[in-house]
Coordinates of C-alpha atoms in Angstrom, one line a residue:
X1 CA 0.0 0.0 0.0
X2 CA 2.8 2.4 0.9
X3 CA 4.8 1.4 -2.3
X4 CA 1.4 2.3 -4.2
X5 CA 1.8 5.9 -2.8
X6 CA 4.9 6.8 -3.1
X7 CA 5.0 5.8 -6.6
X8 CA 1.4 8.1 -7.1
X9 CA 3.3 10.7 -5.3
X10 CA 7.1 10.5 -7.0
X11 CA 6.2 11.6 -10.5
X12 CA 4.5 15.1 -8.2
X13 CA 7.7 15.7 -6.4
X14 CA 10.0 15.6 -9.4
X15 CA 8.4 18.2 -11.2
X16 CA 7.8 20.1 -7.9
X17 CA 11.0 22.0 -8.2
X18 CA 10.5 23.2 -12.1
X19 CA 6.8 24.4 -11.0
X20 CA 8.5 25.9 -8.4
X21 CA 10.9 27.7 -10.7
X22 CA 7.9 28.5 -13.5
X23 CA 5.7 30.4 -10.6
X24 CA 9.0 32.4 -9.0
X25 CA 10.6 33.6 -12.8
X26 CA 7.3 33.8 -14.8
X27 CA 3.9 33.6 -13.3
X28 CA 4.7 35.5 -9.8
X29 CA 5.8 38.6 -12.3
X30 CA 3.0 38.3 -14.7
X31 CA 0.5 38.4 -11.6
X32 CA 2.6 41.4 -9.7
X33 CA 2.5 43.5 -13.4
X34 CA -1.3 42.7 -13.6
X35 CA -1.7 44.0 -10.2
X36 CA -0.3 47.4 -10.8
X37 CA -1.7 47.7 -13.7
X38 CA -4.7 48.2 -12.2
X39 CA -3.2 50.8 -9.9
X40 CA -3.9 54.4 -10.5
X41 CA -0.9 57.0 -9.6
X42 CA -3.2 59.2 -8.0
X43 CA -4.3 56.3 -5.7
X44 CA -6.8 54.1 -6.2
X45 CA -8.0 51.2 -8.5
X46 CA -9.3 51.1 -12.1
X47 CA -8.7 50.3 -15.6
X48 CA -7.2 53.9 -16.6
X49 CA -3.7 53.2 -17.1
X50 CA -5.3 50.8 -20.3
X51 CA -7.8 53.3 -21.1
X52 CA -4.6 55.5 -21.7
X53 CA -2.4 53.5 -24.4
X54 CA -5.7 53.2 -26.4
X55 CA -7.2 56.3 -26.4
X56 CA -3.6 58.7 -26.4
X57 CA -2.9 59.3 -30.3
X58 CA 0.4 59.0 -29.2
X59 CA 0.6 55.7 -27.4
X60 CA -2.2 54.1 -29.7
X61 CA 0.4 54.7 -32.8
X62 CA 2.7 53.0 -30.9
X63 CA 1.1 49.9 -30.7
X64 CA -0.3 50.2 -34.5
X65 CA 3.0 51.0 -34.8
X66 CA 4.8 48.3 -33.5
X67 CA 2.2 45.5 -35.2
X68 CA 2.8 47.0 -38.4
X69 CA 6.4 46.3 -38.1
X70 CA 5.9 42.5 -36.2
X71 CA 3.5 41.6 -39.1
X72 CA 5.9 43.0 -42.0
X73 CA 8.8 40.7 -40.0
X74 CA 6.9 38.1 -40.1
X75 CA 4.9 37.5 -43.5
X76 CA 8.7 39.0 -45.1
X77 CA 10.6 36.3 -42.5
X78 CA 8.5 33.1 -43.1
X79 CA 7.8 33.7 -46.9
X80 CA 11.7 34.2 -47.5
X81 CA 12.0 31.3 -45.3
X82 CA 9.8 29.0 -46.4
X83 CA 11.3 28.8 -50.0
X84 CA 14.9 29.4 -48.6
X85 CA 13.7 26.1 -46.5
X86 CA 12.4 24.2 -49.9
X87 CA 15.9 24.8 -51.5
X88 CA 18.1 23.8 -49.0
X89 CA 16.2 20.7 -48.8
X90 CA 15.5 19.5 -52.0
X91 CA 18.8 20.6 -53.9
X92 CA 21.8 19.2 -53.8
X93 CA 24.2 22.0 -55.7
X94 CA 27.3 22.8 -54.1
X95 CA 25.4 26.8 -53.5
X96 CA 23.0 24.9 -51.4
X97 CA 25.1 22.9 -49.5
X98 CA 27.7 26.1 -48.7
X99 CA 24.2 27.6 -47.4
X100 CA 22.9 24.6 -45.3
X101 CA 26.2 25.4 -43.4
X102 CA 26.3 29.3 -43.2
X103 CA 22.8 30.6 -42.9
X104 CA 22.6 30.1 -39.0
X105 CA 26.1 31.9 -38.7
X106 CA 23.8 35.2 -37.6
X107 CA 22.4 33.4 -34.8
X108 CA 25.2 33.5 -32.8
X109 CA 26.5 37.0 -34.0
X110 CA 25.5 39.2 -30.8
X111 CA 22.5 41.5 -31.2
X112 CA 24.4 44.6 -30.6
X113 CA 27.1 44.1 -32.7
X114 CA 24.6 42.7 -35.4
X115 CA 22.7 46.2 -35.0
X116 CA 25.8 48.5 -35.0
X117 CA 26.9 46.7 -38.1
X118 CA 24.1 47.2 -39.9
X119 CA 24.1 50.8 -39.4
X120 CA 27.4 51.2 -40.5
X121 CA 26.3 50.0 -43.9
X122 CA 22.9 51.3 -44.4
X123 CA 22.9 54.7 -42.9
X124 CA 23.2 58.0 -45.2
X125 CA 26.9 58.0 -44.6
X126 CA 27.4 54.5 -44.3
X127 CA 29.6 52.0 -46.5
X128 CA 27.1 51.7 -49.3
X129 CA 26.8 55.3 -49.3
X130 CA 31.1 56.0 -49.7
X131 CA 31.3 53.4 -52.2
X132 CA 28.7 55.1 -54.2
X133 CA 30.3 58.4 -54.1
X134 CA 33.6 56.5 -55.8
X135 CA 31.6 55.8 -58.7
X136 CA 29.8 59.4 -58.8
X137 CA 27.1 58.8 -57.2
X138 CA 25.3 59.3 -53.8
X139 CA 23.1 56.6 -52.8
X140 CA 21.2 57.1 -49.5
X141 CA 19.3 54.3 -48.5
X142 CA 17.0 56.0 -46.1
X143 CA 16.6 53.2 -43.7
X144 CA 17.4 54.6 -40.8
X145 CA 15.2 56.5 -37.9
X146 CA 12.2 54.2 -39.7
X147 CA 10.5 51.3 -39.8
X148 CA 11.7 49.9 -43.4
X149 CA 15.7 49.6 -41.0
X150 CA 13.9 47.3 -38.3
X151 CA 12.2 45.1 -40.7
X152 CA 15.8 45.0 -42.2
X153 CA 17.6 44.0 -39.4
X154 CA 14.5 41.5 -37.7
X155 CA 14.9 39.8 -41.0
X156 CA 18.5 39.3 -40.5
X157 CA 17.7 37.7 -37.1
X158 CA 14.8 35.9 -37.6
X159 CA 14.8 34.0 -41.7
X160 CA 18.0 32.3 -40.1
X161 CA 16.0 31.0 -37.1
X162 CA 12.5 30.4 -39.3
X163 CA 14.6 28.7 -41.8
X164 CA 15.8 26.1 -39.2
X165 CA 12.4 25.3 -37.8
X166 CA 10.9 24.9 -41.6
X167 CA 13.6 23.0 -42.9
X168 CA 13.4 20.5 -40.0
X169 CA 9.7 19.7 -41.0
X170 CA 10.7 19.8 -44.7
X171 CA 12.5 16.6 -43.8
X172 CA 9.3 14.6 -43.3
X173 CA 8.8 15.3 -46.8
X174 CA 10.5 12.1 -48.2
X175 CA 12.1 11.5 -51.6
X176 CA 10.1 8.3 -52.6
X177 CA 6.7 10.7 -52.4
X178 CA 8.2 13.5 -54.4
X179 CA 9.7 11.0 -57.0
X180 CA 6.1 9.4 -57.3
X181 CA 4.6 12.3 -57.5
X182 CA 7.1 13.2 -60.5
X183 CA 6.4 10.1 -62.2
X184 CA 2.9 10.6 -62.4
X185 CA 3.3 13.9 -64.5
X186 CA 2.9 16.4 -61.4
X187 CA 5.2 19.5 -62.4
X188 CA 6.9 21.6 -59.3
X189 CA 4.1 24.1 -58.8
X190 CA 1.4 20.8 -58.1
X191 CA 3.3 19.7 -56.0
X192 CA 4.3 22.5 -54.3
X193 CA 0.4 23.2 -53.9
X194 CA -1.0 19.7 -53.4
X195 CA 2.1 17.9 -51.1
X196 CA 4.8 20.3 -49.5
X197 CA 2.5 23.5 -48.5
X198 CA -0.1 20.9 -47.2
X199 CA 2.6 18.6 -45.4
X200 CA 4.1 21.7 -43.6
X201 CA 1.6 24.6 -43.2
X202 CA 1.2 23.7 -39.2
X203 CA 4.6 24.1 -39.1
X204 CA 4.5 27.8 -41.1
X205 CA 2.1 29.1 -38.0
X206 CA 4.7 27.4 -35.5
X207 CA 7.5 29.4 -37.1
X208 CA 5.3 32.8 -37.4
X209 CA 4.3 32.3 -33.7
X210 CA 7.4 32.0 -32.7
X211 CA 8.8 35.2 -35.3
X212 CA 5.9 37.4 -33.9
X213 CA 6.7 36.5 -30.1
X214 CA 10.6 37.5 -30.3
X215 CA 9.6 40.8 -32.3
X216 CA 6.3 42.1 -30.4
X217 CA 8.8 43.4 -27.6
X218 CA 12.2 43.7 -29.3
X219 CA 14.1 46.7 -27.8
X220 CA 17.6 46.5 -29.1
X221 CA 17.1 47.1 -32.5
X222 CA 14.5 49.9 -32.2
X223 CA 16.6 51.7 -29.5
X224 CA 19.3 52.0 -32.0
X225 CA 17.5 52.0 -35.3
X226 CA 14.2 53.5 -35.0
X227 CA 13.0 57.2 -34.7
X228 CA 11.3 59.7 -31.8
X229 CA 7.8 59.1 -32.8
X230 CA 6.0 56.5 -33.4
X231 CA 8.0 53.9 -30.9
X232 CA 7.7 50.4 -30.6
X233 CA 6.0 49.2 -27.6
X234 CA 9.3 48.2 -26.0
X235 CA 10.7 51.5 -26.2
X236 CA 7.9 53.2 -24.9
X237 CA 7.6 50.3 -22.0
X238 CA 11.1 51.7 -21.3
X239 CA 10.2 55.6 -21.6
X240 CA 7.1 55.1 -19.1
X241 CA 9.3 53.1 -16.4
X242 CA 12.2 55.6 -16.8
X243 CA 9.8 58.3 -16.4
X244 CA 8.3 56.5 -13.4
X245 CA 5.2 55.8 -14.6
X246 CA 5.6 52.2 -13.2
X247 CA 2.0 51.6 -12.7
X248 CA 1.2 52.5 -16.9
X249 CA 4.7 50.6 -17.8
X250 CA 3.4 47.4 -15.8
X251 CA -0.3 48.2 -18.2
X252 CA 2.1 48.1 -21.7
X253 CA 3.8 45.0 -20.4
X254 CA 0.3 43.5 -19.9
X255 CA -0.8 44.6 -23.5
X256 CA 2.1 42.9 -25.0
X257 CA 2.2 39.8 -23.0
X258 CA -1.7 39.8 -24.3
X259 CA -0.7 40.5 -28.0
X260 CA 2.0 37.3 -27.0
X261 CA -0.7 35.2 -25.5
X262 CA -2.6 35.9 -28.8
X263 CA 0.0 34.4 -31.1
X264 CA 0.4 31.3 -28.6
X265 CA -3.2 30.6 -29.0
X266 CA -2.4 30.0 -32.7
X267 CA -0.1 28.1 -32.0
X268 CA -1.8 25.7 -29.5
X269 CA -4.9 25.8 -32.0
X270 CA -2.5 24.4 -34.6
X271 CA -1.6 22.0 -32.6
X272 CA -4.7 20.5 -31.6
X273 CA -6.2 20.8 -35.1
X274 CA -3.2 18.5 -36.0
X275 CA -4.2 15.8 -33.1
X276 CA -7.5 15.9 -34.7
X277 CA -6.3 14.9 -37.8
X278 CA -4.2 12.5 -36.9
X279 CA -7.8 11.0 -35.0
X280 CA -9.7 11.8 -38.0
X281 CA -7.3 9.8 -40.1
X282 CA -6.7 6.9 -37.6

């Protein structure tokens, strides 16, 4: 009887510690943020501090703002992706195979230098710009202080990463079913349209979730890239808490762990149609 217990009770107290862990580093901080943002700096409770980011003309272009830029990243991101994904996998040219090994080298370049070197060739006075004016002329890019530079530079750190997760479920996508396909007169573009995108769309919203969720707050790159006004959300997070607006700072944080919690919810619906395919099917 005693041996019966324990065993019920072992698999509770080896996950203890990692639930333990989740609440102290993520759900203790989401519920202290929700909290405050419900506090009024004048004292009191109420839902002003939301009331604020969506009806300021300033703050509510921030957050159109910043999901005009996420979305750009991430219909730009996956789509180059996608087909940089259906190369690598099903070519076998020497181009493709240098690629296979360098296109996650800007993964581990750090953000900041990543950034800094960006602006150093894409700014008005940047390289492009000096070897222009050997050959007479005087490009400016105008990519700077706008949101055409951040797209640029979350595409450079995010097609490497989105390439990785789509070429890993092109890879279910076996040669035999491709090559029978062939043989029975489909061209590229069926079966592009009829096996591949049907065979990997799941895994298209997996790889946009995950785009949109490391762009909705990005800091790094705006800080550095981006103009005065508008601002993306995690700059203006930033200006509220310097400017010790805590309690209207811990209200954006809540707005983009919502926008975050929106995206997630695609992702878990993708996953669960999946199972009921796989049901449907079985």
């Amino acid at each position: 009887m005693k041996k019966t217990t324990v065993q019920k009770i072992l698999p509770y107290l080896l996950i203890f510690p990692s639930i333990m862990i989740m609440v102290t580093v993520i759900f203790y901080p989401i519920a202290v943020s929700l909290l405050r943002s419900f506090q009024l700096e004048e004292g009191g409770w109420g839902p002003d501090n939301y009331i604020f980011f969506f009806t300021d003309r300033i703050q509510r272009g921030n957050i159109l703002y910043t999901l005009e830029i996420v979305m750009a990243t991430v219909v730009l991101a996956i789509g180059i992706s996608y087909f940089l994904a259906i190369y690598l996998r099903f070519s076998d040219s020497v181009v493709s195979r240098a690629i296979g090994h360098l296109y996650l080298l800007p993964r581990f370049i750090p953000g900041m230098v990543a950034v800094n070197g960006m602006i150093t060739v894409i700014r008005d006075s940047g390289l492009i710009n000096r070897i222009s004016q050997l050959f007479g002329l005087n490009i400016k890019l105008g990519l700077m202080y706008n949101g055409k530079g951040i797209v640029l530079m979350n595409l450079w750190f995010n097609i490497p990463f989105a390439t990785m997760l789509l070429a890993a479920a092109m890879s279910k996508i076996h040669n035999p079913v491709i090559e029978a396909a062939r043989d029975a007169g489909a061209g590229k573009l069926r079966i592009l349209k009829d096996m591949i995108i049907p065979m990997t769309y799941r895994d298209v919203f997996v790889a946009a979730t995950f785009v949109f969720m490391s762009n909705i707050s990005s800091f790094t790159t705006p800080y550095l890239m981006d103009g005065t006004n508008p601002q993306m959300m995690g700059i203006a997070l930033y200006n509220q808490f310097n400017n010790m607006h805590y309690e209207k700072a811990a209200a954006l944080s809540v707005i983009m762990f919502l926008f975050s919690v929106l995206s997630a919810a695609v992702y878990v619906y993708t996953n669960m149609k999946e199972n009921d395919w796989e049901k449907q099917a079985g």
